[in-house]
């Protein structure tokens, strides 16, 4: 386990070190949840336009996927594992590139930003997989996840584990939503 933690720290310093002044504010905005509200509204509109009144099934499904992801990560894992964020680790003081003095909460394992982004990405990907470009949802989720490392508030392992949890809940709730739609509303 010590080897994995050291590899995670080494990869963190490499990725966090790929910073440049012009990108600092961009990554700060990408990491801000509120900036994505128009994007989320557009996705909700697309679901409603496509599925009409049955869209409630998918809107509820994606809401549950994100809620479960967030609660497992933020409600359980961070407090259970108590792994300092790089920006909060006293041993790393002065070594981490931090933007706008944003340090996040005390603990960072795993990343709920990453989990929530990947839960949404897989859910929407599976819902609209007939569109070839829908795979860009994963590019978006990866950029959101990377922004957390760039800002110094998560290790790569935090975003990897968060992403896997998000993919799992996103897949599960999309599958359940599709079953409910097929069984009761087709």
mmCIF file with all atom_site columns, C-alpha atoms in Angstrom:
data_model
loop_
_atom_site.group_PDB
_atom_site.id
_atom_site.type_symbol
_atom_site.label_atom_id
_atom_site.label_alt_id
_atom_site.label_comp_id
_atom_site.label_asym_id
_atom_site.label_entity_id
_atom_site.label_seq_id
_atom_site.pdbx_PDB_ins_code
_atom_site.Cartn_x
_atom_site.Cartn_y
_atom_site.Cartn_z
_atom_site.occupancy
_atom_site.B_iso_or_equiv
_atom_site.pdbx_formal_charge
_atom_site.auth_seq_id
_atom_site.auth_comp_id
_atom_site.auth_asym_id
_atom_site.auth_atom_id
_atom_site.pdbx_PDB_model_num
ATOM 1   C CA . UNK A 1 1   ? 0.000   0.000  0.000   1.00 0.00 ? 1   UNK A CA 1
ATOM 2   C CA . UNK A 1 2   ? 2.901   2.363  0.758   1.00 0.00 ? 2   UNK A CA 1
ATOM 3   C CA . UNK A 1 3   ? 4.178   1.906  -2.800  1.00 0.00 ? 3   UNK A CA 1
ATOM 4   C CA . UNK A 1 4   ? 0.766   2.842  -4.235  1.00 0.00 ? 4   UNK A CA 1
ATOM 5   C CA . UNK A 1 5   ? 0.602   5.952  -2.036  1.00 0.00 ? 5   UNK A CA 1
ATOM 6   C CA . UNK A 1 6   ? 4.101   7.015  -3.106  1.00 0.00 ? 6   UNK A CA 1
ATOM 7   C CA . UNK A 1 7   ? 3.260   6.460  -6.787  1.00 0.00 ? 7   UNK A CA 1
ATOM 8   C CA . UNK A 1 8   ? 0.078   8.487  -6.296  1.00 0.00 ? 8   UNK A CA 1
ATOM 9   C CA . UNK A 1 9   ? 2.089   11.343 -4.749  1.00 0.00 ? 9   UNK A CA 1
ATOM 10  C CA . UNK A 1 10  ? 4.675   11.228 -7.535  1.00 0.00 ? 10  UNK A CA 1
ATOM 11  C CA . UNK A 1 11  ? 2.000   11.318 -10.219 1.00 0.00 ? 11  UNK A CA 1
ATOM 12  C CA . UNK A 1 12  ? 0.273   14.133 -8.321  1.00 0.00 ? 12  UNK A CA 1
ATOM 13  C CA . UNK A 1 13  ? 3.420   16.280 -8.309  1.00 0.00 ? 13  UNK A CA 1
ATOM 14  C CA . UNK A 1 14  ? 3.940   15.647 -12.020 1.00 0.00 ? 14  UNK A CA 1
ATOM 15  C CA . UNK A 1 15  ? 0.329   16.563 -12.944 1.00 0.00 ? 15  UNK A CA 1
ATOM 16  C CA . UNK A 1 16  ? 0.021   19.423 -10.455 1.00 0.00 ? 16  UNK A CA 1
ATOM 17  C CA . UNK A 1 17  ? 3.327   20.746 -11.775 1.00 0.00 ? 17  UNK A CA 1
ATOM 18  C CA . UNK A 1 18  ? 1.891   21.104 -15.290 1.00 0.00 ? 18  UNK A CA 1
ATOM 19  C CA . UNK A 1 19  ? 0.543   24.508 -14.371 1.00 0.00 ? 19  UNK A CA 1
ATOM 20  C CA . UNK A 1 20  ? 0.775   27.815 -16.138 1.00 0.00 ? 20  UNK A CA 1
ATOM 21  C CA . UNK A 1 21  ? -0.608  31.209 -15.083 1.00 0.00 ? 21  UNK A CA 1
ATOM 22  C CA . UNK A 1 22  ? -3.103  31.508 -17.960 1.00 0.00 ? 22  UNK A CA 1
ATOM 23  C CA . UNK A 1 23  ? -4.614  28.109 -17.101 1.00 0.00 ? 23  UNK A CA 1
ATOM 24  C CA . UNK A 1 24  ? -5.010  28.735 -13.359 1.00 0.00 ? 24  UNK A CA 1
ATOM 25  C CA . UNK A 1 25  ? -8.287  30.648 -13.592 1.00 0.00 ? 25  UNK A CA 1
ATOM 26  C CA . UNK A 1 26  ? -9.632  28.341 -16.327 1.00 0.00 ? 26  UNK A CA 1
ATOM 27  C CA . UNK A 1 27  ? -9.119  25.295 -14.108 1.00 0.00 ? 27  UNK A CA 1
ATOM 28  C CA . UNK A 1 28  ? -10.603 27.137 -11.154 1.00 0.00 ? 28  UNK A CA 1
ATOM 29  C CA . UNK A 1 29  ? -13.763 27.813 -13.199 1.00 0.00 ? 29  UNK A CA 1
ATOM 30  C CA . UNK A 1 30  ? -13.903 24.266 -14.546 1.00 0.00 ? 30  UNK A CA 1
ATOM 31  C CA . UNK A 1 31  ? -13.829 22.982 -10.978 1.00 0.00 ? 31  UNK A CA 1
ATOM 32  C CA . UNK A 1 32  ? -16.635 25.322 -9.860  1.00 0.00 ? 32  UNK A CA 1
ATOM 33  C CA . UNK A 1 33  ? -19.941 23.435 -9.724  1.00 0.00 ? 33  UNK A CA 1
ATOM 34  C CA . UNK A 1 34  ? -22.062 26.531 -10.343 1.00 0.00 ? 34  UNK A CA 1
ATOM 35  C CA . UNK A 1 35  ? -20.493 27.318 -13.711 1.00 0.00 ? 35  UNK A CA 1
ATOM 36  C CA . UNK A 1 36  ? -21.948 24.076 -15.080 1.00 0.00 ? 36  UNK A CA 1
ATOM 37  C CA . UNK A 1 37  ? -25.582 24.885 -14.202 1.00 0.00 ? 37  UNK A CA 1
ATOM 38  C CA . UNK A 1 38  ? -26.441 25.949 -17.800 1.00 0.00 ? 38  UNK A CA 1
ATOM 39  C CA . UNK A 1 39  ? -24.900 22.688 -19.042 1.00 0.00 ? 39  UNK A CA 1
ATOM 40  C CA . UNK A 1 40  ? -26.998 20.665 -16.587 1.00 0.00 ? 40  UNK A CA 1
ATOM 41  C CA . UNK A 1 41  ? -30.144 22.581 -17.565 1.00 0.00 ? 41  UNK A CA 1
ATOM 42  C CA . UNK A 1 42  ? -29.394 21.854 -21.233 1.00 0.00 ? 42  UNK A CA 1
ATOM 43  C CA . UNK A 1 43  ? -29.011 18.130 -20.463 1.00 0.00 ? 43  UNK A CA 1
ATOM 44  C CA . UNK A 1 44  ? -32.292 18.124 -18.499 1.00 0.00 ? 44  UNK A CA 1
ATOM 45  C CA . UNK A 1 45  ? -34.007 19.926 -21.387 1.00 0.00 ? 45  UNK A CA 1
ATOM 46  C CA . UNK A 1 46  ? -32.650 17.349 -23.844 1.00 0.00 ? 46  UNK A CA 1
ATOM 47  C CA . UNK A 1 47  ? -33.964 14.499 -21.693 1.00 0.00 ? 47  UNK A CA 1
ATOM 48  C CA . UNK A 1 48  ? -37.402 16.130 -21.360 1.00 0.00 ? 48  UNK A CA 1
ATOM 49  C CA . UNK A 1 49  ? -37.557 16.935 -25.097 1.00 0.00 ? 49  UNK A CA 1
ATOM 50  C CA . UNK A 1 50  ? -36.658 13.342 -25.973 1.00 0.00 ? 50  UNK A CA 1
ATOM 51  C CA . UNK A 1 51  ? -38.738 11.429 -23.415 1.00 0.00 ? 51  UNK A CA 1
ATOM 52  C CA . UNK A 1 52  ? -41.593 13.898 -22.727 1.00 0.00 ? 52  UNK A CA 1
ATOM 53  C CA . UNK A 1 53  ? -43.458 12.995 -19.516 1.00 0.00 ? 53  UNK A CA 1
ATOM 54  C CA . UNK A 1 54  ? -41.452 9.776  -19.183 1.00 0.00 ? 54  UNK A CA 1
ATOM 55  C CA . UNK A 1 55  ? -38.354 11.914 -18.681 1.00 0.00 ? 55  UNK A CA 1
ATOM 56  C CA . UNK A 1 56  ? -39.130 11.940 -14.959 1.00 0.00 ? 56  UNK A CA 1
ATOM 57  C CA . UNK A 1 57  ? -37.786 8.371  -14.832 1.00 0.00 ? 57  UNK A CA 1
ATOM 58  C CA . UNK A 1 58  ? -34.422 9.439  -16.245 1.00 0.00 ? 58  UNK A CA 1
ATOM 59  C CA . UNK A 1 59  ? -34.228 12.723 -14.355 1.00 0.00 ? 59  UNK A CA 1
ATOM 60  C CA . UNK A 1 60  ? -34.897 10.838 -11.131 1.00 0.00 ? 60  UNK A CA 1
ATOM 61  C CA . UNK A 1 61  ? -32.378 8.162  -12.156 1.00 0.00 ? 61  UNK A CA 1
ATOM 62  C CA . UNK A 1 62  ? -29.566 10.619 -12.837 1.00 0.00 ? 62  UNK A CA 1
ATOM 63  C CA . UNK A 1 63  ? -30.402 12.474 -9.618  1.00 0.00 ? 63  UNK A CA 1
ATOM 64  C CA . UNK A 1 64  ? -30.174 9.237  -7.640  1.00 0.00 ? 64  UNK A CA 1
ATOM 65  C CA . UNK A 1 65  ? -26.911 8.258  -9.353  1.00 0.00 ? 65  UNK A CA 1
ATOM 66  C CA . UNK A 1 66  ? -25.300 11.557 -8.386  1.00 0.00 ? 66  UNK A CA 1
ATOM 67  C CA . UNK A 1 67  ? -26.809 11.534 -4.890  1.00 0.00 ? 67  UNK A CA 1
ATOM 68  C CA . UNK A 1 68  ? -25.609 8.003  -4.129  1.00 0.00 ? 68  UNK A CA 1
ATOM 69  C CA . UNK A 1 69  ? -22.168 8.766  -5.561  1.00 0.00 ? 69  UNK A CA 1
ATOM 70  C CA . UNK A 1 70  ? -21.862 11.936 -3.515  1.00 0.00 ? 70  UNK A CA 1
ATOM 71  C CA . UNK A 1 71  ? -23.094 10.353 -0.294  1.00 0.00 ? 71  UNK A CA 1
ATOM 72  C CA . UNK A 1 72  ? -20.789 7.341  -0.512  1.00 0.00 ? 72  UNK A CA 1
ATOM 73  C CA . UNK A 1 73  ? -17.786 9.556  -1.214  1.00 0.00 ? 73  UNK A CA 1
ATOM 74  C CA . UNK A 1 74  ? -18.430 12.684 0.858   1.00 0.00 ? 74  UNK A CA 1
ATOM 75  C CA . UNK A 1 75  ? -20.759 11.186 3.434   1.00 0.00 ? 75  UNK A CA 1
ATOM 76  C CA . UNK A 1 76  ? -18.728 8.073  4.143   1.00 0.00 ? 76  UNK A CA 1
ATOM 77  C CA . UNK A 1 77  ? -15.314 7.698  2.506   1.00 0.00 ? 77  UNK A CA 1
ATOM 78  C CA . UNK A 1 78  ? -13.724 11.062 3.295   1.00 0.00 ? 78  UNK A CA 1
ATOM 79  C CA . UNK A 1 79  ? -14.483 10.770 7.002   1.00 0.00 ? 79  UNK A CA 1
ATOM 80  C CA . UNK A 1 80  ? -13.617 7.084  7.140   1.00 0.00 ? 80  UNK A CA 1
ATOM 81  C CA . UNK A 1 81  ? -10.251 7.212  5.367   1.00 0.00 ? 81  UNK A CA 1
ATOM 82  C CA . UNK A 1 82  ? -9.258  10.699 6.590   1.00 0.00 ? 82  UNK A CA 1
ATOM 83  C CA . UNK A 1 83  ? -6.621  11.146 3.894   1.00 0.00 ? 83  UNK A CA 1
ATOM 84  C CA . UNK A 1 84  ? -5.439  14.737 3.796   1.00 0.00 ? 84  UNK A CA 1
ATOM 85  C CA . UNK A 1 85  ? -5.871  16.602 0.561   1.00 0.00 ? 85  UNK A CA 1
ATOM 86  C CA . UNK A 1 86  ? -2.485  17.556 -0.913  1.00 0.00 ? 86  UNK A CA 1
ATOM 87  C CA . UNK A 1 87  ? -3.360  21.200 -0.230  1.00 0.00 ? 87  UNK A CA 1
ATOM 88  C CA . UNK A 1 88  ? -4.016  20.396 3.452   1.00 0.00 ? 88  UNK A CA 1
ATOM 89  C CA . UNK A 1 89  ? -1.170  17.969 4.135   1.00 0.00 ? 89  UNK A CA 1
ATOM 90  C CA . UNK A 1 90  ? 1.320   19.621 6.532   1.00 0.00 ? 90  UNK A CA 1
ATOM 91  C CA . UNK A 1 91  ? 4.148   17.520 5.033   1.00 0.00 ? 91  UNK A CA 1
ATOM 92  C CA . UNK A 1 92  ? 3.532   19.074 1.607   1.00 0.00 ? 92  UNK A CA 1
ATOM 93  C CA . UNK A 1 93  ? 3.274   22.693 2.738   1.00 0.00 ? 93  UNK A CA 1
ATOM 94  C CA . UNK A 1 94  ? 4.744   24.960 0.065   1.00 0.00 ? 94  UNK A CA 1
ATOM 95  C CA . UNK A 1 95  ? 5.166   22.144 -2.489  1.00 0.00 ? 95  UNK A CA 1
ATOM 96  C CA . UNK A 1 96  ? 1.652   22.106 -3.956  1.00 0.00 ? 96  UNK A CA 1
ATOM 97  C CA . UNK A 1 97  ? 0.480   24.494 -6.671  1.00 0.00 ? 97  UNK A CA 1
ATOM 98  C CA . UNK A 1 98  ? -2.681  26.066 -5.232  1.00 0.00 ? 98  UNK A CA 1
ATOM 99  C CA . UNK A 1 99  ? -4.923  28.499 -7.146  1.00 0.00 ? 99  UNK A CA 1
ATOM 100 C CA . UNK A 1 100 ? -6.740  31.447 -5.506  1.00 0.00 ? 100 UNK A CA 1
ATOM 101 C CA . UNK A 1 101 ? -5.794  30.039 -2.100  1.00 0.00 ? 101 UNK A CA 1
ATOM 102 C CA . UNK A 1 102 ? -8.500  27.381 -2.597  1.00 0.00 ? 102 UNK A CA 1
ATOM 103 C CA . UNK A 1 103 ? -7.657  24.347 -0.486  1.00 0.00 ? 103 UNK A CA 1
ATOM 104 C CA . UNK A 1 104 ? -10.943 22.430 -0.206  1.00 0.00 ? 104 UNK A CA 1
ATOM 105 C CA . UNK A 1 105 ? -12.012 20.583 2.911   1.00 0.00 ? 105 UNK A CA 1
ATOM 106 C CA . UNK A 1 106 ? -9.610  18.715 5.156   1.00 0.00 ? 106 UNK A CA 1
ATOM 107 C CA . UNK A 1 107 ? -9.909  15.240 3.581   1.00 0.00 ? 107 UNK A CA 1
ATOM 108 C CA . UNK A 1 108 ? -9.961  14.277 -0.074  1.00 0.00 ? 108 UNK A CA 1
ATOM 109 C CA . UNK A 1 109 ? -10.278 10.520 -0.575  1.00 0.00 ? 109 UNK A CA 1
ATOM 110 C CA . UNK A 1 110 ? -12.134 10.124 -2.857  1.00 0.00 ? 110 UNK A CA 1
ATOM 111 C CA . UNK A 1 111 ? -13.102 12.948 -5.198  1.00 0.00 ? 111 UNK A CA 1
ATOM 112 C CA . UNK A 1 112 ? -16.825 13.660 -5.283  1.00 0.00 ? 112 UNK A CA 1
ATOM 113 C CA . UNK A 1 113 ? -16.303 16.104 -8.189  1.00 0.00 ? 113 UNK A CA 1
ATOM 114 C CA . UNK A 1 114 ? -14.854 13.226 -10.194 1.00 0.00 ? 114 UNK A CA 1
ATOM 115 C CA . UNK A 1 115 ? -17.494 10.766 -9.007  1.00 0.00 ? 115 UNK A CA 1
ATOM 116 C CA . UNK A 1 116 ? -20.409 13.055 -9.815  1.00 0.00 ? 116 UNK A CA 1
ATOM 117 C CA . UNK A 1 117 ? -18.998 14.011 -13.224 1.00 0.00 ? 117 UNK A CA 1
ATOM 118 C CA . UNK A 1 118 ? -18.460 10.387 -14.228 1.00 0.00 ? 118 UNK A CA 1
ATOM 119 C CA . UNK A 1 119 ? -21.882 9.334  -12.874 1.00 0.00 ? 119 UNK A CA 1
ATOM 120 C CA . UNK A 1 120 ? -23.487 11.950 -15.134 1.00 0.00 ? 120 UNK A CA 1
ATOM 121 C CA . UNK A 1 121 ? -21.217 11.069 -18.066 1.00 0.00 ? 121 UNK A CA 1
ATOM 122 C CA . UNK A 1 122 ? -22.023 7.332  -18.089 1.00 0.00 ? 122 UNK A CA 1
ATOM 123 C CA . UNK A 1 123 ? -25.726 7.942  -17.463 1.00 0.00 ? 123 UNK A CA 1
ATOM 124 C CA . UNK A 1 124 ? -26.045 10.365 -20.377 1.00 0.00 ? 124 UNK A CA 1
ATOM 125 C CA . UNK A 1 125 ? -23.755 8.280  -22.580 1.00 0.00 ? 125 UNK A CA 1
ATOM 126 C CA . UNK A 1 126 ? -25.933 5.214  -22.097 1.00 0.00 ? 126 UNK A CA 1
ATOM 127 C CA . UNK A 1 127 ? -29.138 7.213  -22.529 1.00 0.00 ? 127 UNK A CA 1
ATOM 128 C CA . UNK A 1 128 ? -28.081 8.810  -25.814 1.00 0.00 ? 128 UNK A CA 1
ATOM 129 C CA . UNK A 1 129 ? -25.508 6.328  -27.098 1.00 0.00 ? 129 UNK A CA 1
ATOM 130 C CA . UNK A 1 130 ? -26.921 6.526  -30.635 1.00 0.00 ? 130 UNK A CA 1
ATOM 131 C CA . UNK A 1 131 ? -25.152 9.887  -30.998 1.00 0.00 ? 131 UNK A CA 1
ATOM 132 C CA . UNK A 1 132 ? -21.495 9.289  -31.885 1.00 0.00 ? 132 UNK A CA 1
ATOM 133 C CA . UNK A 1 133 ? -20.334 12.528 -30.249 1.00 0.00 ? 133 UNK A CA 1
ATOM 134 C CA . UNK A 1 134 ? -21.883 11.654 -26.871 1.00 0.00 ? 134 UNK A CA 1
ATOM 135 C CA . UNK A 1 135 ? -18.551 10.128 -25.838 1.00 0.00 ? 135 UNK A CA 1
ATOM 136 C CA . UNK A 1 136 ? -17.434 13.721 -25.298 1.00 0.00 ? 136 UNK A CA 1
ATOM 137 C CA . UNK A 1 137 ? -19.209 13.453 -21.941 1.00 0.00 ? 137 UNK A CA 1
ATOM 138 C CA . UNK A 1 138 ? -16.219 11.401 -20.791 1.00 0.00 ? 138 UNK A CA 1
ATOM 139 C CA . UNK A 1 139 ? -13.809 14.066 -22.053 1.00 0.00 ? 139 UNK A CA 1
ATOM 140 C CA . UNK A 1 140 ? -15.758 16.647 -20.014 1.00 0.00 ? 140 UNK A CA 1
ATOM 141 C CA . UNK A 1 141 ? -15.704 14.418 -16.898 1.00 0.00 ? 141 UNK A CA 1
ATOM 142 C CA . UNK A 1 142 ? -11.958 13.810 -17.288 1.00 0.00 ? 142 UNK A CA 1
ATOM 143 C CA . UNK A 1 143 ? -11.260 17.544 -17.553 1.00 0.00 ? 143 UNK A CA 1
ATOM 144 C CA . UNK A 1 144 ? -13.359 18.222 -14.437 1.00 0.00 ? 144 UNK A CA 1
ATOM 145 C CA . UNK A 1 145 ? -11.497 15.448 -12.601 1.00 0.00 ? 145 UNK A CA 1
ATOM 146 C CA . UNK A 1 146 ? -8.081  16.697 -13.731 1.00 0.00 ? 146 UNK A CA 1
ATOM 147 C CA . UNK A 1 147 ? -8.936  20.223 -12.609 1.00 0.00 ? 147 UNK A CA 1
ATOM 148 C CA . UNK A 1 148 ? -9.011  18.901 -9.047  1.00 0.00 ? 148 UNK A CA 1
ATOM 149 C CA . UNK A 1 149 ? -5.412  17.666 -9.309  1.00 0.00 ? 149 UNK A CA 1
ATOM 150 C CA . UNK A 1 150 ? -4.360  20.870 -11.072 1.00 0.00 ? 150 UNK A CA 1
ATOM 151 C CA . UNK A 1 151 ? -5.807  22.921 -8.198  1.00 0.00 ? 151 UNK A CA 1
ATOM 152 C CA . UNK A 1 152 ? -3.929  20.788 -5.673  1.00 0.00 ? 152 UNK A CA 1
ATOM 153 C CA . UNK A 1 153 ? -6.977  19.475 -3.832  1.00 0.00 ? 153 UNK A CA 1
ATOM 154 C CA . UNK A 1 154 ? -6.881  15.814 -4.932  1.00 0.00 ? 154 UNK A CA 1
ATOM 155 C CA . UNK A 1 155 ? -4.393  13.109 -5.697  1.00 0.00 ? 155 UNK A CA 1
ATOM 156 C CA . UNK A 1 156 ? -4.828  11.150 -8.964  1.00 0.00 ? 156 UNK A CA 1
ATOM 157 C CA . UNK A 1 157 ? -5.921  8.132  -6.888  1.00 0.00 ? 157 UNK A CA 1
ATOM 158 C CA . UNK A 1 158 ? -8.706  10.245 -5.373  1.00 0.00 ? 158 UNK A CA 1
ATOM 159 C CA . UNK A 1 159 ? -10.092 11.106 -8.785  1.00 0.00 ? 159 UNK A CA 1
ATOM 160 C CA . UNK A 1 160 ? -9.626  7.570  -10.098 1.00 0.00 ? 160 UNK A CA 1
ATOM 161 C CA . UNK A 1 161 ? -11.543 5.986  -7.214  1.00 0.00 ? 161 UNK A CA 1
ATOM 162 C CA . UNK A 1 162 ? -14.185 8.735  -7.302  1.00 0.00 ? 162 UNK A CA 1
ATOM 163 C CA . UNK A 1 163 ? -14.578 8.217  -11.045 1.00 0.00 ? 163 UNK A CA 1
ATOM 164 C CA . UNK A 1 164 ? -14.986 4.449  -10.671 1.00 0.00 ? 164 UNK A CA 1
ATOM 165 C CA . UNK A 1 165 ? -17.638 4.904  -7.985  1.00 0.00 ? 165 UNK A CA 1
ATOM 166 C CA . UNK A 1 166 ? -19.442 7.440  -10.187 1.00 0.00 ? 166 UNK A CA 1
ATOM 167 C CA . UNK A 1 167 ? -19.309 5.111  -13.183 1.00 0.00 ? 167 UNK A CA 1
ATOM 168 C CA . UNK A 1 168 ? -20.746 2.313  -11.059 1.00 0.00 ? 168 UNK A CA 1
ATOM 169 C CA . UNK A 1 169 ? -23.684 4.302  -9.698  1.00 0.00 ? 169 UNK A CA 1
ATOM 170 C CA . UNK A 1 170 ? -24.293 6.036  -13.035 1.00 0.00 ? 170 UNK A CA 1
ATOM 171 C CA . UNK A 1 171 ? -24.425 2.674  -14.802 1.00 0.00 ? 171 UNK A CA 1
ATOM 172 C CA . UNK A 1 172 ? -26.600 1.102  -12.106 1.00 0.00 ? 172 UNK A CA 1
ATOM 173 C CA . UNK A 1 173 ? -29.199 3.867  -12.018 1.00 0.00 ? 173 UNK A CA 1
ATOM 174 C CA . UNK A 1 174 ? -29.286 4.256  -15.802 1.00 0.00 ? 174 UNK A CA 1
ATOM 175 C CA . UNK A 1 175 ? -29.860 0.498  -16.113 1.00 0.00 ? 175 UNK A CA 1
ATOM 176 C CA . UNK A 1 176 ? -32.636 0.619  -13.474 1.00 0.00 ? 176 UNK A CA 1
ATOM 177 C CA . UNK A 1 177 ? -34.222 3.658  -15.135 1.00 0.00 ? 177 UNK A CA 1
ATOM 178 C CA . UNK A 1 178 ? -34.193 1.911  -18.506 1.00 0.00 ? 178 UNK A CA 1
ATOM 179 C CA . UNK A 1 179 ? -35.790 -1.200 -16.936 1.00 0.00 ? 179 UNK A CA 1
ATOM 180 C CA . UNK A 1 180 ? -38.573 0.864  -15.335 1.00 0.00 ? 180 UNK A CA 1
ATOM 181 C CA . UNK A 1 181 ? -39.146 2.691  -18.625 1.00 0.00 ? 181 UNK A CA 1
ATOM 182 C CA . UNK A 1 182 ? -39.248 -0.553 -20.633 1.00 0.00 ? 182 UNK A CA 1
ATOM 183 C CA . UNK A 1 183 ? -41.393 -2.502 -18.157 1.00 0.00 ? 183 UNK A CA 1
ATOM 184 C CA . UNK A 1 184 ? -43.962 0.122  -17.242 1.00 0.00 ? 184 UNK A CA 1
ATOM 185 C CA . UNK A 1 185 ? -43.961 2.818  -19.901 1.00 0.00 ? 185 UNK A CA 1
ATOM 186 C CA . UNK A 1 186 ? -43.184 1.271  -23.310 1.00 0.00 ? 186 UNK A CA 1
#
